[in-house]
């Protein structure tokens, strides 16, 4: 059983682990060395987590409080862009689920929750995804559209309709079971 909760500044160490899991490794491919997290273009997604515009959700095991997945938004700038950078006003979305917990609907639930949070704050969100990543189907289903392609990577964006009402809170205080959703 797990619960979904907001990410806090104290979650930065777990977020580094999630950032590593967010790096797509094709089937049969070797994962990159963990030192990849030290590269400035990668580290900027997590380093100093807890800035005023940082938003995110964690999936946490109820039994141990271990974070098993996360989806987060961070606004990056033209001076230090991310892989999915569109403009300074559009936050980039990152998402990861620890390998033993994939395929259980956790990522879809995290993504839906963080998009509900973003809809109340931003006109759009962006992300970068490998063209061969199975998550691409989920992004399309949730309304992301390709903005550009660079090599084997796609930059995608989801635009939100302007609303005069704020979205409901996507985070349920009731724990859920990590079963096929």
PDB file of C-alpha atoms in Angstrom:
ATOM      1  CA  UNK A   1       0.000   0.000   0.000  1.00  0.00           C
ATOM      2  CA  UNK A   2       1.184   3.518  -0.759  1.00  0.00           C
ATOM      3  CA  UNK A   3      -0.003   7.076  -0.401  1.00  0.00           C
ATOM      4  CA  UNK A   4       0.453  10.148  -2.600  1.00  0.00           C
ATOM      5  CA  UNK A   5       1.667  13.272  -0.838  1.00  0.00           C
ATOM      6  CA  UNK A   6       3.266  16.612  -1.743  1.00  0.00           C
ATOM      7  CA  UNK A   7       7.044  16.695  -2.120  1.00  0.00           C
ATOM      8  CA  UNK A   8       8.833  18.654   0.595  1.00  0.00           C
ATOM      9  CA  UNK A   9      12.335  20.231   0.624  1.00  0.00           C
ATOM     10  CA  UNK A  10      13.464  17.388   2.925  1.00  0.00           C
ATOM     11  CA  UNK A  11      12.657  14.934   0.093  1.00  0.00           C
ATOM     12  CA  UNK A  12      15.587  16.140  -2.026  1.00  0.00           C
ATOM     13  CA  UNK A  13      17.739  13.015  -1.346  1.00  0.00           C
ATOM     14  CA  UNK A  14      14.917  10.724  -2.518  1.00  0.00           C
ATOM     15  CA  UNK A  15      14.295  13.016  -5.484  1.00  0.00           C
ATOM     16  CA  UNK A  16      17.902  12.447  -6.653  1.00  0.00           C
ATOM     17  CA  UNK A  17      17.135   8.717  -6.717  1.00  0.00           C
ATOM     18  CA  UNK A  18      13.950   9.379  -8.683  1.00  0.00           C
ATOM     19  CA  UNK A  19      15.891  11.568 -11.119  1.00  0.00           C
ATOM     20  CA  UNK A  20      18.189   8.617 -11.808  1.00  0.00           C
ATOM     21  CA  UNK A  21      15.155   6.377 -12.417  1.00  0.00           C
ATOM     22  CA  UNK A  22      13.691   9.024 -14.757  1.00  0.00           C
ATOM     23  CA  UNK A  23      16.537   8.433 -17.219  1.00  0.00           C
ATOM     24  CA  UNK A  24      15.115   6.128 -19.881  1.00  0.00           C
ATOM     25  CA  UNK A  25      17.088   2.946 -20.468  1.00  0.00           C
ATOM     26  CA  UNK A  26      15.874   0.991 -23.512  1.00  0.00           C
ATOM     27  CA  UNK A  27      15.190  -2.731 -22.988  1.00  0.00           C
ATOM     28  CA  UNK A  28      18.499  -4.578 -22.929  1.00  0.00           C
ATOM     29  CA  UNK A  29      20.439  -1.328 -22.521  1.00  0.00           C
ATOM     30  CA  UNK A  30      22.883  -0.654 -19.712  1.00  0.00           C
ATOM     31  CA  UNK A  31      21.908   2.076 -17.252  1.00  0.00           C
ATOM     32  CA  UNK A  32      24.205   5.090 -17.194  1.00  0.00           C
ATOM     33  CA  UNK A  33      26.658   5.504 -14.311  1.00  0.00           C
ATOM     34  CA  UNK A  34      25.180   7.361 -11.332  1.00  0.00           C
ATOM     35  CA  UNK A  35      27.751  10.089 -11.941  1.00  0.00           C
ATOM     36  CA  UNK A  36      25.410  11.321 -14.701  1.00  0.00           C
ATOM     37  CA  UNK A  37      23.467  13.055 -11.911  1.00  0.00           C
ATOM     38  CA  UNK A  38      26.458  15.382 -11.402  1.00  0.00           C
ATOM     39  CA  UNK A  39      26.175  16.800 -14.925  1.00  0.00           C
ATOM     40  CA  UNK A  40      24.779  20.353 -14.629  1.00  0.00           C
ATOM     41  CA  UNK A  41      22.152  19.743 -17.332  1.00  0.00           C
ATOM     42  CA  UNK A  42      20.797  16.825 -15.265  1.00  0.00           C
ATOM     43  CA  UNK A  43      21.363  18.134 -11.728  1.00  0.00           C
ATOM     44  CA  UNK A  44      19.328  21.289 -12.369  1.00  0.00           C
ATOM     45  CA  UNK A  45      16.115  19.229 -12.178  1.00  0.00           C
ATOM     46  CA  UNK A  46      16.609  18.529  -8.448  1.00  0.00           C
ATOM     47  CA  UNK A  47      19.477  20.567  -6.989  1.00  0.00           C
ATOM     48  CA  UNK A  48      18.249  22.868  -4.227  1.00  0.00           C
ATOM     49  CA  UNK A  49      14.741  21.366  -4.270  1.00  0.00           C
ATOM     50  CA  UNK A  50      12.176  23.549  -2.531  1.00  0.00           C
ATOM     51  CA  UNK A  51      12.396  26.770  -4.515  1.00  0.00           C
ATOM     52  CA  UNK A  52       9.186  28.844  -4.507  1.00  0.00           C
ATOM     53  CA  UNK A  53       7.947  27.475  -7.860  1.00  0.00           C
ATOM     54  CA  UNK A  54       8.896  23.829  -7.204  1.00  0.00           C
ATOM     55  CA  UNK A  55       5.838  21.559  -7.102  1.00  0.00           C
ATOM     56  CA  UNK A  56       5.563  17.821  -6.960  1.00  0.00           C
ATOM     57  CA  UNK A  57       4.045  14.676  -5.555  1.00  0.00           C
ATOM     58  CA  UNK A  58       5.621  11.559  -4.085  1.00  0.00           C
ATOM     59  CA  UNK A  59       4.297   8.016  -3.918  1.00  0.00           C
ATOM     60  CA  UNK A  60       5.354   6.708  -0.532  1.00  0.00           C
ATOM     61  CA  UNK A  61       5.057   3.227   0.954  1.00  0.00           C
ATOM     62  CA  UNK A  62       2.817   3.387   4.017  1.00  0.00           C
ATOM     63  CA  UNK A  63       4.790   0.692   5.821  1.00  0.00           C
ATOM     64  CA  UNK A  64       8.213   2.380   5.589  1.00  0.00           C
ATOM     65  CA  UNK A  65       7.715   5.943   4.271  1.00  0.00           C
ATOM     66  CA  UNK A  66      10.046   5.002   1.385  1.00  0.00           C
ATOM     67  CA  UNK A  67       9.466   7.115  -1.717  1.00  0.00           C
ATOM     68  CA  UNK A  68       8.834   4.760  -4.639  1.00  0.00           C
ATOM     69  CA  UNK A  69       7.843   7.330  -7.249  1.00  0.00           C
ATOM     70  CA  UNK A  70       7.619  11.051  -7.851  1.00  0.00           C
ATOM     71  CA  UNK A  71       6.364  13.569 -10.379  1.00  0.00           C
ATOM     72  CA  UNK A  72       7.620  17.120 -10.125  1.00  0.00           C
ATOM     73  CA  UNK A  73       7.631  20.470 -11.874  1.00  0.00           C
ATOM     74  CA  UNK A  74      10.468  22.943 -12.003  1.00  0.00           C
ATOM     75  CA  UNK A  75      10.750  26.176 -13.955  1.00  0.00           C
ATOM     76  CA  UNK A  76      14.095  26.434 -15.692  1.00  0.00           C
ATOM     77  CA  UNK A  77      15.491  29.394 -17.599  1.00  0.00           C
ATOM     78  CA  UNK A  78      16.964  30.091 -21.008  1.00  0.00           C
ATOM     79  CA  UNK A  79      20.345  30.562 -19.288  1.00  0.00           C
ATOM     80  CA  UNK A  80      20.160  27.035 -17.799  1.00  0.00           C
ATOM     81  CA  UNK A  81      17.507  25.162 -19.794  1.00  0.00           C
ATOM     82  CA  UNK A  82      16.403  21.588 -19.356  1.00  0.00           C
ATOM     83  CA  UNK A  83      15.957  18.999 -22.076  1.00  0.00           C
ATOM     84  CA  UNK A  84      12.267  19.903 -22.422  1.00  0.00           C
ATOM     85  CA  UNK A  85      12.700  23.669 -22.159  1.00  0.00           C
ATOM     86  CA  UNK A  86      10.133  25.773 -24.017  1.00  0.00           C
ATOM     87  CA  UNK A  87      10.264  29.131 -22.221  1.00  0.00           C
ATOM     88  CA  UNK A  88      10.905  30.590 -18.771  1.00  0.00           C
ATOM     89  CA  UNK A  89       7.189  30.537 -17.860  1.00  0.00           C
ATOM     90  CA  UNK A  90       6.625  26.847 -18.655  1.00  0.00           C
ATOM     91  CA  UNK A  91       7.768  24.376 -16.001  1.00  0.00           C
ATOM     92  CA  UNK A  92       9.284  21.070 -17.001  1.00  0.00           C
ATOM     93  CA  UNK A  93       7.762  17.895 -15.720  1.00  0.00           C
ATOM     94  CA  UNK A  94       9.858  14.975 -14.505  1.00  0.00           C
ATOM     95  CA  UNK A  95       8.426  11.651 -13.419  1.00  0.00           C
ATOM     96  CA  UNK A  96       9.842   8.352 -12.210  1.00  0.00           C
ATOM     97  CA  UNK A  97       8.771   5.184 -10.471  1.00  0.00           C
ATOM     98  CA  UNK A  98      11.311   2.823  -8.907  1.00  0.00           C
ATOM     99  CA  UNK A  99      11.687  -0.281 -11.109  1.00  0.00           C
ATOM    100  CA  UNK A 100      10.090  -2.816  -8.719  1.00  0.00           C
ATOM    101  CA  UNK A 101       6.919  -0.699  -8.598  1.00  0.00           C
ATOM    102  CA  UNK A 102       6.425   0.029 -12.305  1.00  0.00           C
ATOM    103  CA  UNK A 103       3.374  -1.175 -14.180  1.00  0.00           C
ATOM    104  CA  UNK A 104       1.022  -0.744 -11.204  1.00  0.00           C
ATOM    105  CA  UNK A 105      -0.576   2.588 -12.132  1.00  0.00           C
ATOM    106  CA  UNK A 106       1.564   4.609  -9.719  1.00  0.00           C
ATOM    107  CA  UNK A 107       3.120   6.752 -12.459  1.00  0.00           C
ATOM    108  CA  UNK A 108      -0.266   7.477 -14.043  1.00  0.00           C
ATOM    109  CA  UNK A 109      -1.668   8.545 -10.684  1.00  0.00           C
ATOM    110  CA  UNK A 110       1.339  10.775  -9.948  1.00  0.00           C
ATOM    111  CA  UNK A 111       1.142  12.326 -13.402  1.00  0.00           C
ATOM    112  CA  UNK A 112      -2.584  13.045 -13.141  1.00  0.00           C
ATOM    113  CA  UNK A 113      -2.054  14.620  -9.731  1.00  0.00           C
ATOM    114  CA  UNK A 114       0.827  16.866 -10.725  1.00  0.00           C
ATOM    115  CA  UNK A 115      -1.037  17.960 -13.876  1.00  0.00           C
ATOM    116  CA  UNK A 116      -4.016  18.952 -11.727  1.00  0.00           C
ATOM    117  CA  UNK A 117      -1.674  21.054  -9.574  1.00  0.00           C
ATOM    118  CA  UNK A 118      -0.070  22.618 -12.662  1.00  0.00           C
ATOM    119  CA  UNK A 119      -3.416  23.448 -14.244  1.00  0.00           C
ATOM    120  CA  UNK A 120      -4.141  25.843 -11.436  1.00  0.00           C
ATOM    121  CA  UNK A 121      -0.816  27.664 -11.817  1.00  0.00           C
ATOM    122  CA  UNK A 122       0.491  27.497 -15.375  1.00  0.00           C
ATOM    123  CA  UNK A 123      -0.711  27.846 -18.961  1.00  0.00           C
ATOM    124  CA  UNK A 124       1.289  24.750 -19.950  1.00  0.00           C
ATOM    125  CA  UNK A 125       3.902  22.214 -18.856  1.00  0.00           C
ATOM    126  CA  UNK A 126       6.604  20.567 -20.935  1.00  0.00           C
ATOM    127  CA  UNK A 127       8.726  17.443 -20.832  1.00  0.00           C
ATOM    128  CA  UNK A 128      11.356  15.599 -22.783  1.00  0.00           C
ATOM    129  CA  UNK A 129      10.924  11.914 -23.583  1.00  0.00           C
ATOM    130  CA  UNK A 130      12.805   9.382 -25.683  1.00  0.00           C
ATOM    131  CA  UNK A 131      10.829   8.501 -28.789  1.00  0.00           C
ATOM    132  CA  UNK A 132      11.092   4.804 -27.851  1.00  0.00           C
ATOM    133  CA  UNK A 133       9.889   5.261 -24.244  1.00  0.00           C
ATOM    134  CA  UNK A 134       6.626   3.357 -23.577  1.00  0.00           C
ATOM    135  CA  UNK A 135       5.466   6.338 -21.435  1.00  0.00           C
ATOM    136  CA  UNK A 136       4.963   8.237 -24.686  1.00  0.00           C
ATOM    137  CA  UNK A 137       1.552   6.570 -25.073  1.00  0.00           C
ATOM    138  CA  UNK A 138       0.474   7.857 -21.654  1.00  0.00           C
ATOM    139  CA  UNK A 139       1.630  11.396 -22.467  1.00  0.00           C
ATOM    140  CA  UNK A 140      -0.346  11.400 -25.717  1.00  0.00           C
ATOM    141  CA  UNK A 141      -3.421  10.033 -23.936  1.00  0.00           C
ATOM    142  CA  UNK A 142      -3.210  12.866 -21.388  1.00  0.00           C
ATOM    143  CA  UNK A 143      -3.080  15.540 -24.091  1.00  0.00           C
ATOM    144  CA  UNK A 144       0.640  16.198 -24.556  1.00  0.00           C
ATOM    145  CA  UNK A 145       1.635  17.218 -28.071  1.00  0.00           C
ATOM    146  CA  UNK A 146       5.047  17.111 -29.724  1.00  0.00           C
ATOM    147  CA  UNK A 147       6.644  20.561 -29.958  1.00  0.00           C
ATOM    148  CA  UNK A 148       9.938  19.460 -31.532  1.00  0.00           C
ATOM    149  CA  UNK A 149      12.184  16.458 -32.042  1.00  0.00           C
ATOM    150  CA  UNK A 150      15.934  16.466 -31.463  1.00  0.00           C
ATOM    151  CA  UNK A 151      17.575  13.198 -32.395  1.00  0.00           C
ATOM    152  CA  UNK A 152      15.706  10.437 -30.565  1.00  0.00           C
ATOM    153  CA  UNK A 153      14.122  12.797 -28.023  1.00  0.00           C
ATOM    154  CA  UNK A 154      10.773  14.544 -28.206  1.00  0.00           C
ATOM    155  CA  UNK A 155       9.886  17.776 -26.439  1.00  0.00           C
ATOM    156  CA  UNK A 156       6.196  17.700 -25.597  1.00  0.00           C
ATOM    157  CA  UNK A 157       3.824  20.237 -24.108  1.00  0.00           C
ATOM    158  CA  UNK A 158       0.407  20.095 -22.519  1.00  0.00           C
ATOM    159  CA  UNK A 159      -1.596  23.295 -22.577  1.00  0.00           C
ATOM    160  CA  UNK A 160      -4.326  23.995 -20.050  1.00  0.00           C
ATOM    161  CA  UNK A 161      -7.625  25.715 -20.710  1.00  0.00           C
ATOM    162  CA  UNK A 162      -8.046  28.852 -18.656  1.00  0.00           C
ATOM    163  CA  UNK A 163     -10.575  28.423 -15.890  1.00  0.00           C
ATOM    164  CA  UNK A 164     -12.151  30.813 -13.427  1.00  0.00           C
ATOM    165  CA  UNK A 165     -12.276  28.093 -10.780  1.00  0.00           C
ATOM    166  CA  UNK A 166      -9.374  26.351  -9.139  1.00  0.00           C
ATOM    167  CA  UNK A 167      -8.964  22.599  -9.552  1.00  0.00           C
ATOM    168  CA  UNK A 168      -9.842  20.226  -6.774  1.00  0.00           C
ATOM    169  CA  UNK A 169      -7.059  18.802  -4.642  1.00  0.00           C
ATOM    170  CA  UNK A 170      -5.694  15.743  -6.481  1.00  0.00           C
ATOM    171  CA  UNK A 171      -4.132  14.242  -3.377  1.00  0.00           C
ATOM    172  CA  UNK A 172      -6.411  11.966  -1.429  1.00  0.00           C
ATOM    173  CA  UNK A 173      -5.567  11.616   2.262  1.00  0.00           C
ATOM    174  CA  UNK A 174      -6.806   8.044   2.098  1.00  0.00           C
ATOM    175  CA  UNK A 175      -4.059   5.462   1.466  1.00  0.00           C
ATOM    176  CA  UNK A 176      -4.480   3.356  -1.640  1.00  0.00           C
ATOM    177  CA  UNK A 177      -3.217  -0.074  -2.594  1.00  0.00           C
ATOM    178  CA  UNK A 178      -0.666  -0.363  -5.377  1.00  0.00           C
ATOM    179  CA  UNK A 179      -2.658  -2.817  -7.435  1.00  0.00           C
ATOM    180  CA  UNK A 180      -3.457  -2.650 -11.122  1.00  0.00           C
ATOM    181  CA  UNK A 181      -5.292   0.622 -11.531  1.00  0.00           C
TER     182      UNK A 181
END
